[in-house]
Tab-separated table of C-alpha atoms in Angstrom:
chain	number	residue	atom	x	y	z
A	25	MET	CA	-0.108	0.138	0.005
A	26	ALA	CA	1.453	3.564	-0.778
A	27	ALA	CA	2.304	5.637	1.822
A	28	VAL	CA	-0.410	8.251	2.739
A	29	SER	CA	0.402	11.864	2.870
A	30	THR	CA	-2.045	13.929	4.506
A	31	SER	CA	-2.500	17.899	4.167
A	32	LEU	CA	-4.906	20.165	5.862
A	33	ARG	CA	-6.074	23.088	4.037
A	34	PHE	CA	-7.967	25.612	6.287
A	35	GLY	CA	-10.069	27.766	3.861
A	36	PRO	CA	-13.554	29.182	4.022
A	37	SER	CA	-15.048	25.687	3.450
A	38	ALA	CA	-12.624	22.664	3.320
A	39	LEU	CA	-10.586	19.835	4.949
A	40	LEU	CA	-8.938	18.124	2.398
A	41	VAL	CA	-7.216	14.909	3.385
A	42	ARG	CA	-5.695	13.397	0.189
A	43	ARG	CA	-3.195	10.497	-1.243
A	44	SER	CA	0.304	11.714	-2.368
A	45	ALA	CA	0.488	9.901	-5.620
A	46	VAL	CA	-3.064	9.711	-7.097
A	47	ALA	CA	-6.151	11.811	-7.306
A	48	ALA	CA	-8.852	12.025	-4.932
A	49	ARG	CA	-11.456	9.509	-5.698
A	50	ARG	CA	-14.389	9.489	-2.805
A	51	LEU	CA	-16.058	12.349	-1.375
A	52	PHE	CA	-17.573	12.275	2.063
A	53	CYS	CA	-19.922	14.923	3.480
A	54	THR	CA	-18.946	15.085	6.819
A	55	GLU	CA	-21.451	17.267	7.821
A	56	GLU	CA	-24.292	14.772	7.044
A	57	GLY	CA	-22.524	12.317	9.360
A	58	SER	CA	-22.137	14.901	11.939
A	59	ALA	CA	-25.609	15.594	11.783
A	60	GLY	CA	-26.230	11.775	12.247
A	61	ALA	CA	-24.047	11.350	14.864
A	62	ALA	CA	-25.508	14.397	16.976
A	63	ALA	CA	-28.855	13.108	16.448
A	64	CYS	CA	-27.860	9.982	18.010
A	65	LYS	CA	-25.473	10.268	20.964
A	66	PRO	CA	-24.372	6.999	22.316
A	67	SER	CA	-24.881	6.778	26.239
A	68	LEU	CA	-24.452	3.943	28.572
A	69	PRO	CA	-27.466	1.650	29.066
A	70	LYS	CA	-29.348	2.170	32.349
A	71	ASP	CA	-29.627	-1.731	32.762
A	72	ARG	CA	-26.028	-2.812	31.830
A	73	LYS	CA	-26.036	-6.044	33.366
A	74	ASN	CA	-29.177	-7.041	31.679
A	75	MET	CA	-27.920	-6.103	28.346
A	76	LYS	CA	-28.497	-8.323	25.253
A	77	PRO	CA	-25.957	-9.690	22.889
A	78	ARG	CA	-27.391	-7.636	20.051
A	79	GLU	CA	-27.410	-4.486	22.377
A	80	MET	CA	-23.883	-4.998	23.155
A	81	VAL	CA	-22.895	-5.471	19.694
A	82	GLU	CA	-24.416	-2.305	18.730
A	83	TYR	CA	-22.934	-0.563	21.567
A	84	LEU	CA	-19.615	-1.602	20.614
A	85	ASP	CA	-20.542	-0.674	16.802
A	86	ARG	CA	-20.449	2.860	17.708
A	87	TYR	CA	-16.640	2.967	18.628
A	88	VAL	CA	-15.248	-0.212	17.013
A	89	ILE	CA	-15.157	-0.559	13.065
A	90	GLY	CA	-15.371	-4.269	11.868
A	91	GLN	CA	-14.383	-7.366	13.979
A	92	ALA	CA	-17.968	-8.968	14.299
A	93	ASP	CA	-16.745	-12.152	15.366
A	94	ALA	CA	-14.994	-10.632	18.269
A	95	LYS	CA	-17.622	-8.413	19.328
A	96	ARG	CA	-20.459	-11.371	19.309
A	97	ALA	CA	-17.816	-13.584	21.226
A	98	VAL	CA	-17.540	-11.076	24.058
A	99	ALA	CA	-21.332	-10.027	23.992
A	100	ASN	CA	-22.119	-13.890	24.259
A	101	ALA	CA	-19.663	-14.298	27.048
A	102	LEU	CA	-20.941	-11.207	29.081
A	103	ARG	CA	-24.729	-12.188	28.763
A	104	ASN	CA	-23.976	-15.832	29.875
A	105	ARG	CA	-22.612	-14.338	33.155
A	106	TRP	CA	-25.847	-12.460	33.306
A	107	ARG	CA	-27.881	-15.892	32.373
A	108	ARG	CA	-25.925	-17.725	35.475
A	109	GLN	CA	-26.779	-15.280	38.163
A	110	GLN	CA	-30.596	-16.056	37.407
A	111	LEU	CA	-29.991	-19.813	38.147
A	112	GLU	CA	-30.314	-21.566	41.628
A	113	GLU	CA	-27.448	-21.451	43.675
A	114	GLU	CA	-26.539	-25.247	43.448
A	115	LEU	CA	-26.493	-25.097	39.606
A	116	ARG	CA	-24.900	-21.604	39.351
A	117	ALA	CA	-21.517	-23.017	41.360
A	118	GLU	CA	-21.340	-25.845	38.523
A	119	ILE	CA	-21.208	-23.384	35.592
A	120	MET	CA	-17.475	-22.225	35.217
A	121	PRO	CA	-17.058	-19.148	32.927
A	122	ARG	CA	-15.348	-19.712	29.091
A	123	ASN	CA	-12.228	-17.531	29.427
A	124	MET	CA	-11.487	-15.880	26.125
A	125	LEU	CA	-8.574	-15.228	23.804
A	126	MET	CA	-8.731	-12.534	21.119
A	127	VAL	CA	-5.837	-12.982	18.639
A	128	GLY	CA	-4.987	-10.286	15.895
A	129	PRO	CA	-2.302	-7.811	14.746
A	130	THR	CA	-1.981	-4.434	16.248
A	131	GLY	CA	-4.533	-1.814	15.678
A	132	VAL	CA	-7.585	-3.821	14.779
A	133	GLY	CA	-9.288	-3.138	17.982
A	134	LYS	CA	-8.770	-5.767	20.432
A	135	THR	CA	-7.800	-3.263	23.130
A	136	GLU	CA	-10.528	-0.649	22.184
A	137	ILE	CA	-13.168	-3.599	22.582
A	138	ALA	CA	-11.634	-4.583	26.055
A	139	ARG	CA	-11.533	-0.538	26.754
A	140	ARG	CA	-15.189	-0.257	25.952
A	141	LEU	CA	-16.311	-3.095	27.503
A	142	ALA	CA	-14.577	-2.527	30.806
A	143	LYS	CA	-16.558	0.907	31.053
A	144	LEU	CA	-19.852	-0.816	30.252
A	145	VAL	CA	-19.471	-3.639	32.846
A	146	GLU	CA	-17.337	-1.750	35.379
A	147	ALA	CA	-14.310	-4.655	34.852
A	148	THR	CA	-10.750	-4.191	35.431
A	149	LYS	CA	-8.270	-3.997	32.449
A	150	PHE	CA	-4.661	-5.142	32.771
A	151	THR	CA	-1.918	-4.682	30.162
A	152	GLU	CA	1.323	-6.464	29.817
A	153	VAL	CA	2.998	-3.601	31.966
A	154	GLY	CA	0.488	-4.150	34.550
A	155	PHE	CA	1.324	-7.742	35.677
A	156	HIS	CA	4.917	-8.596	34.138
A	157	GLY	CA	7.322	-8.605	36.571
A	158	ARG	CA	5.064	-7.992	39.775
A	159	ASP	CA	2.793	-10.348	41.929
A	160	VAL	CA	-0.053	-11.496	39.522
A	161	ASP	CA	-2.324	-11.912	42.402
A	162	SER	CA	-2.556	-8.066	42.548
A	163	ILE	CA	-5.105	-8.423	39.533
A	164	ILE	CA	-7.413	-9.856	41.957
A	165	ARG	CA	-6.370	-7.588	44.638
A	166	ASP	CA	-7.347	-4.729	42.477
A	167	LEU	CA	-10.306	-6.217	41.198
A	168	LEU	CA	-11.605	-6.183	44.729
A	169	GLU	CA	-10.433	-2.723	45.422
A	170	MET	CA	-12.540	-1.292	42.402
A	171	ALA	CA	-15.582	-3.501	43.774
A	172	MET	CA	-15.357	-2.064	47.137
A	173	THR	CA	-15.284	1.653	45.572
A	174	ARG	CA	-18.148	0.747	43.332
A	175	GLN	CA	-20.142	-0.550	46.333
A	176	ARG	CA	-19.504	2.282	48.563
A	177	SER	CA	-20.197	5.047	45.586
A	178	ARG	CA	-23.609	3.104	45.086
A	179	LEU	CA	-24.341	3.409	48.647
A	180	GLU	CA	-23.296	7.126	48.901
A	181	ASP	CA	-25.436	7.901	46.179
A	182	GLU	CA	-28.271	6.398	48.034
A	183	LEU	CA	-27.795	7.919	51.208
A	184	ARG	CA	-26.682	11.423	50.016
A	185	PRO	CA	-29.721	13.104	50.314
A	186	LYS	CA	-30.094	12.067	54.120
A	187	ALA	CA	-26.467	13.061	54.896
A	188	THR	CA	-27.032	16.412	52.971
A	189	GLU	CA	-30.295	17.088	55.374
A	190	ALA	CA	-28.081	16.390	58.434
A	191	ALA	CA	-25.413	18.452	57.272
A	192	GLU	CA	-27.619	21.450	56.738
A	193	GLU	CA	-29.201	20.999	60.212
A	194	GLN	CA	-25.720	20.933	61.526
A	195	ILE	CA	-24.882	24.129	59.738
A	196	LEU	CA	-28.153	25.932	60.681
A	197	ASN	CA	-27.232	25.093	64.364
A	198	ALA	CA	-24.061	26.685	64.106
A	199	LEU	CA	-25.220	29.871	62.458
A	200	ILE	CA	-28.568	30.739	64.464
A	201	GLY	CA	-28.156	28.294	67.135
A	202	PRO	CA	-30.279	24.693	68.006
A	203	MET	CA	-32.879	26.704	69.709
A	204	SER	CA	-34.210	29.171	66.942
A	205	ALA	CA	-37.658	29.125	65.988
A	206	GLN	CA	-39.004	26.762	63.168
A	207	SER	CA	-39.895	29.945	60.904
A	208	ASP	CA	-36.111	31.334	61.353
A	209	LYS	CA	-34.791	27.647	60.450
A	210	ASP	CA	-36.909	27.391	57.241
A	211	THR	CA	-35.755	31.035	56.333
A	212	TRP	CA	-32.024	30.480	57.023
A	213	LEU	CA	-32.207	27.078	55.194
A	214	ALA	CA	-33.781	28.352	52.100
A	215	HIS	CA	-30.862	30.989	51.907
A	216	LEU	CA	-28.411	28.100	52.723
A	217	ARG	CA	-29.906	25.906	49.749
A	218	ALA	CA	-29.837	29.036	47.286
A	219	LYS	CA	-26.217	29.098	48.525
A	220	LEU	CA	-26.447	32.781	49.684
A	221	LEU	CA	-24.542	31.992	53.095
A	222	ASP	CA	-21.539	30.086	51.507
A	223	ASP	CA	-18.957	33.059	52.187
A	224	ARG	CA	-20.330	33.037	55.907
A	225	GLN	CA	-17.695	31.873	58.686
A	226	ILE	CA	-18.883	29.197	61.157
A	227	LYS	CA	-17.207	26.535	63.659
A	228	VAL	CA	-18.137	23.239	63.201
A	229	GLU	CA	-16.903	19.684	64.054
A	230	VAL	CA	-14.488	17.787	61.370
A	231	PRO	CA	-12.502	15.010	61.448
A	232	VAL	CA	-8.876	15.345	62.605
A	233	THR	CA	-6.508	14.119	59.541
A	234	ASP	CA	-3.159	12.521	60.141
A	235	ASN	CA	-1.521	15.547	58.577
A	236	ASP	CA	-2.986	17.884	60.791
A	237	LEU	CA	-1.370	16.108	63.890
A	238	TYR	CA	2.090	15.384	62.003
A	239	PRO	CA	2.280	18.305	59.590
A	240	GLU	CA	6.190	17.577	59.597
A	241	TRP	CA	5.349	14.428	57.437
A	242	VAL	CA	3.495	16.433	54.578
A	243	GLY	CA	5.374	15.890	51.460
A	244	GLY	CA	8.150	14.165	53.178
A	245	GLY	CA	8.233	11.310	50.993
A	246	SER	CA	7.105	7.455	51.672
A	247	ASP	CA	4.472	6.623	54.179
A	248	SER	CA	6.294	3.887	55.848
A	249	ARG	CA	8.332	6.284	57.943
A	250	LYS	CA	4.869	7.075	60.037
A	251	PRO	CA	4.419	5.018	62.838
A	252	PRO	CA	1.720	2.597	61.961
A	253	GLN	CA	-0.134	3.535	65.096
A	254	ILE	CA	-0.981	7.096	63.781
A	255	ARG	CA	-2.023	6.284	59.975
A	256	VAL	CA	-5.706	5.881	61.058
A	257	ILE	CA	-7.332	7.007	64.251
A	258	GLN	CA	-10.574	5.195	64.755
A	259	VAL	CA	-12.704	6.120	68.030
A	260	PRO	CA	-15.900	3.459	68.108
A	261	VAL	CA	-19.182	5.383	68.578
A	262	ALA	CA	-22.526	4.036	69.629
A	263	GLY	CA	-25.084	3.387	66.640
A	264	GLY	CA	-22.183	3.367	63.882
A	265	ALA	CA	-19.125	1.602	62.501
A	266	GLY	CA	-16.914	4.042	63.872
A	267	SER	CA	-15.477	7.772	63.377
A	268	ARG	CA	-12.485	9.663	63.480
A	269	GLN	CA	-11.028	11.774	66.091
A	270	MET	CA	-13.101	15.185	65.940
A	271	GLU	CA	-12.039	18.685	66.280
A	272	LYS	CA	-13.874	22.313	66.020
A	273	ARG	CA	-12.679	24.300	62.998
A	274	THR	CA	-13.611	27.661	61.945
A	275	MET	CA	-14.302	27.506	58.013
A	276	THR	CA	-16.900	28.664	55.552
A	277	VAL	CA	-20.139	27.428	54.909
A	278	ALA	CA	-19.506	25.881	51.466
A	279	GLU	CA	-16.414	24.144	52.972
A	280	ALA	CA	-18.352	22.784	55.733
A	281	ARG	CA	-21.306	21.646	53.484
A	282	GLN	CA	-18.792	19.550	51.875
A	283	LYS	CA	-16.886	18.061	54.885
A	284	LEU	CA	-20.028	17.523	57.183
A	285	VAL	CA	-21.890	15.600	54.066
A	286	GLN	CA	-18.784	13.355	53.754
A	287	VAL	CA	-18.593	12.726	57.760
A	288	HIS	CA	-22.295	11.596	57.950
A	289	LEU	CA	-21.825	9.541	54.874
A	290	ASP	CA	-19.004	7.788	56.695
A	291	ARG	CA	-21.327	7.287	59.707
A	292	MET	CA	-24.089	5.789	58.033
A	293	ILE	CA	-21.994	3.394	55.689
A	294	ASP	CA	-21.223	0.104	57.145
A	295	SER	CA	-17.755	-0.981	56.153
A	296	ASP	CA	-18.182	-4.547	56.845
A	297	MET	CA	-21.682	-4.705	54.437
A	298	ILE	CA	-19.412	-2.863	51.869
A	299	LEU	CA	-16.780	-5.418	51.919
A	300	ALA	CA	-19.005	-8.347	51.782
A	301	SER	CA	-20.858	-7.056	49.057
A	302	ALA	CA	-17.669	-6.354	47.348
A	303	ILE	CA	-16.375	-9.806	47.899
A	304	ARG	CA	-19.289	-11.550	46.618
A	305	SER	CA	-19.525	-9.178	43.700
A	306	THR	CA	-15.868	-9.940	42.719
A	307	GLU	CA	-16.399	-13.503	42.977
A	308	GLN	CA	-19.597	-13.878	41.092
A	309	GLU	CA	-19.431	-10.986	38.559
A	310	GLY	CA	-15.580	-10.300	38.124
A	311	ILE	CA	-14.462	-9.551	34.723
A	312	VAL	CA	-10.760	-9.168	34.173
A	313	PHE	CA	-9.070	-8.175	30.556
A	314	VAL	CA	-5.796	-9.232	30.461
A	315	ASP	CA	-4.132	-7.164	27.264
A	316	GLU	CA	-0.680	-7.849	25.502
A	317	ILE	CA	-0.485	-11.534	26.925
A	318	ASP	CA	1.779	-12.474	24.208
A	319	LYS	CA	4.445	-10.323	25.857
A	320	ILE	CA	5.054	-13.156	28.235
A	321	CYS	CA	5.554	-16.269	25.757
A	322	ASN	CA	8.910	-17.347	24.699
A	323	SER	CA	9.140	-18.684	21.026
A	324	SER	CA	9.148	-22.477	20.620
A	325	LYS	CA	12.353	-21.985	18.681
A	326	GLY	CA	14.111	-21.581	22.220
A	327	PHE	CA	15.074	-17.857	22.243
A	328	TYR	CA	13.344	-15.099	24.170
A	329	HIS	CA	11.427	-12.477	22.480
A	330	GLY	CA	10.298	-10.764	25.737
A	331	SER	CA	12.206	-8.238	28.339
A	332	ASP	CA	13.565	-11.057	30.023
A	333	ALA	CA	13.614	-14.825	30.742
A	334	SER	CA	10.878	-14.832	33.313
A	335	SER	CA	8.217	-15.073	31.043
A	336	GLU	CA	7.191	-18.756	31.476
A	337	GLY	CA	7.205	-18.104	35.353
A	338	VAL	CA	4.539	-15.216	34.913
A	339	GLN	CA	2.383	-17.533	32.916
A	340	ARG	CA	2.605	-20.308	35.531
A	341	ASP	CA	1.631	-17.357	38.179
A	342	LEU	CA	-1.521	-16.634	36.058
A	343	LEU	CA	-2.275	-20.208	35.510
A	344	PRO	CA	-3.890	-20.849	39.364
A	345	ILE	CA	-5.683	-17.721	38.968
A	346	LEU	CA	-7.074	-18.911	35.735
A	347	GLU	CA	-8.079	-22.362	36.977
A	348	GLY	CA	-9.789	-21.089	39.933
A	349	SER	CA	-8.021	-20.578	43.528
A	350	ASP	CA	-8.384	-18.477	46.611
A	351	VAL	CA	-6.254	-15.362	46.601
A	352	SER	CA	-5.458	-13.688	49.773
A	353	THR	CA	-6.009	-9.765	50.244
A	354	LYS	CA	-5.735	-7.604	53.157
A	355	HIS	CA	-9.700	-7.403	52.938
A	356	GLY	CA	-10.020	-11.244	52.967
A	357	ASN	CA	-9.716	-14.143	50.770
A	358	VAL	CA	-11.178	-14.107	47.086
A	359	ASN	CA	-12.242	-17.029	45.134
A	360	THR	CA	-11.589	-16.837	41.422
A	361	ASP	CA	-13.357	-19.828	40.177
A	362	HIS	CA	-16.234	-17.689	38.446
A	363	ILE	CA	-14.075	-14.639	37.397
A	364	LEU	CA	-14.076	-14.571	33.702
A	365	PHE	CA	-10.726	-13.681	31.908
A	366	ILE	CA	-10.488	-12.064	28.611
A	367	CYS	CA	-6.998	-12.228	27.170
A	368	SER	CA	-5.779	-10.647	23.960
A	369	GLY	CA	-2.586	-10.196	22.009
A	370	ALA	CA	-1.016	-9.486	18.561
A	371	PHE	CA	1.338	-12.615	18.696
A	372	HIS	CA	3.507	-11.288	15.992
A	373	SER	CA	6.884	-12.879	17.317
A	374	VAL	CA	5.336	-15.841	19.007
A	375	LYS	CA	1.915	-17.565	18.414
A	376	PRO	CA	-0.615	-18.708	20.791
A	377	GLY	CA	0.736	-22.556	20.684
A	378	ASP	CA	3.843	-21.195	22.368
A	379	MET	CA	1.859	-20.534	25.667
A	380	LEU	CA	1.667	-23.154	28.127
A	381	ALA	CA	-0.264	-26.087	27.249
A	382	GLU	CA	-2.231	-25.781	30.520
A	383	LEU	CA	-2.850	-22.072	30.307
A	384	GLN	CA	-4.299	-22.474	26.627
A	385	GLY	CA	-6.617	-25.076	28.088
A	386	ARG	CA	-7.875	-22.223	30.574
A	387	LEU	CA	-8.688	-19.883	27.160
A	388	PRO	CA	-11.067	-22.407	25.609
A	389	VAL	CA	-12.942	-19.494	23.455
A	390	ARG	CA	-10.217	-18.204	20.632
A	391	VAL	CA	-11.330	-15.606	18.327
A	392	THR	CA	-9.229	-14.109	15.462
A	393	LEU	CA	-9.398	-10.665	14.614
A	394	SER	CA	-8.947	-9.472	11.002
A	395	ALA	CA	-6.527	-7.312	9.499
A	396	LEU	CA	-8.007	-3.798	8.448
A	397	THR	CA	-8.494	-2.785	4.980
A	398	GLU	CA	-8.246	0.533	3.236
A	399	HIS	CA	-12.174	0.745	3.289
A	400	ASP	CA	-12.059	0.221	7.077
A	401	PHE	CA	-9.451	2.856	7.579
A	402	VAL	CA	-12.100	5.364	5.696
A	403	ARG	CA	-15.056	4.171	7.991
A	404	ILE	CA	-12.498	4.723	11.017
A	405	LEU	CA	-11.994	8.185	9.898
A	406	THR	CA	-15.886	9.041	9.518
A	407	GLU	CA	-18.338	6.771	11.005
A	408	PRO	CA	-17.333	6.313	14.914
A	409	HIS	CA	-18.990	8.455	17.507
A	410	HIS	CA	-16.384	11.406	18.302
A	411	ASN	CA	-14.217	10.286	15.076
A	412	LEU	CA	-11.078	12.031	14.114
A	413	ILE	CA	-12.912	14.446	11.689
A	414	GLU	CA	-15.335	15.348	14.444
A	415	GLN	CA	-12.573	15.914	16.653
A	416	HIS	CA	-10.300	18.361	14.104
A	417	LYS	CA	-13.663	20.237	13.573
A	418	VAL	CA	-14.315	20.997	17.442
A	419	ILE	CA	-10.504	21.885	17.666
A	420	ILE	CA	-10.399	24.043	14.691
A	421	SER	CA	-13.666	25.770	15.688
A	422	ILE	CA	-11.731	27.087	18.886
A	423	ALA	CA	-9.223	29.260	16.822
A	424	PRO	CA	-9.763	33.036	16.984
A	425	SER	CA	-10.808	33.233	13.487
A	426	PRO	CA	-12.327	29.700	12.974
A	427	PRO	CA	-13.420	28.366	9.508
A	428	CYS	CA	-17.089	28.652	8.355
A	429	ARG	CA	-17.381	25.120	8.068
A	430	VAL	CA	-15.712	21.872	7.334
A	431	CYS	CA	-17.530	20.315	4.458
A	432	ARG	CA	-15.895	17.311	2.747
A	433	VAL	CA	-13.073	14.804	2.898
A	434	ALA	CA	-11.357	13.537	-0.358
A	435	ILE	CA	-9.679	10.085	-0.030
A	436	GLY	CA	-8.232	8.350	-3.076
A	437	ASN	CA	-7.190	4.776	-3.772
A	438	PRO	CA	-3.642	3.590	-4.701
């Protein structure tokens, strides 16, 4: 394929992309495509766990050109995860996930499919840089941490209205006192919610942070120098899971509102409940995307293509996690029997058969992605949501004297 030379001519009406050795052959009106894209802006579905395979494929089609087989394979794998959750517990325990391996040259969409699905199903995504040369158990630990963050965020969203009311009540007491008449409280509350009092100074109780107690450690390097007994200060209180040591501090109403809402959220949320829910979610619904897995494979010819000679050891470390085992974390043990793994790699220097036989057996579904054609490159420029042409139109429009419009793209053939 001849080399492509791209020239941009910023006139009153044109953005021209052309091939250096030949005349332009096709004309595409990007304004029509932009209007269509604007009319149907993709958004994340509300019920993402209950999406049908067709809906997942349609969602991926908005961002990834071609690769229909790979899209259908990952969509079916994710749908089977939902189907399994609808079964009785005894039968559910017997159904194991069908881990997947996506093989294809660089740039065909493997990573983009994983990235979009990770956002869709809130899974974790690891590249070869993320697990090569470190403890592979960190994959499961990071998955659990993400589940805990997700569970806490969900509970905070549910409890935030109640926490906001409690914070407003505390701010009103600091402003006018707890014995004020109800009519006065209603008036001040209206002003508070209208943010007319945000600049007022009040004195409220807020948690004491470690930096407040030991300012000499601020910016002082590794936290390991701090005595372990001062990293977290917890004081049990009745009716809650615990609270941090409190002190009275003067601040603006705007600052107090933000801090007090978080204080009340911390008191309302049960950490043990979050942890139990996160472990259950990780074990039953966890999905891990492992990208660049070919970088830990050695050629069958006997010489190394990776960064070091420990690649086979990394494969052996991954093997028990894919087979199913208990991984120890600081929050408790996590069983990986039902975690779905989707691996991908270009396999330029090696081939999938160079992986350990046991590891190949734990990736029963294999999908080969096809190389991109010239027509695919044209579609990549014009069809995906927020495509390159759309991006450049927005960037150019921010200039002091932007062009009137960008009307056409000319792409030739060799």
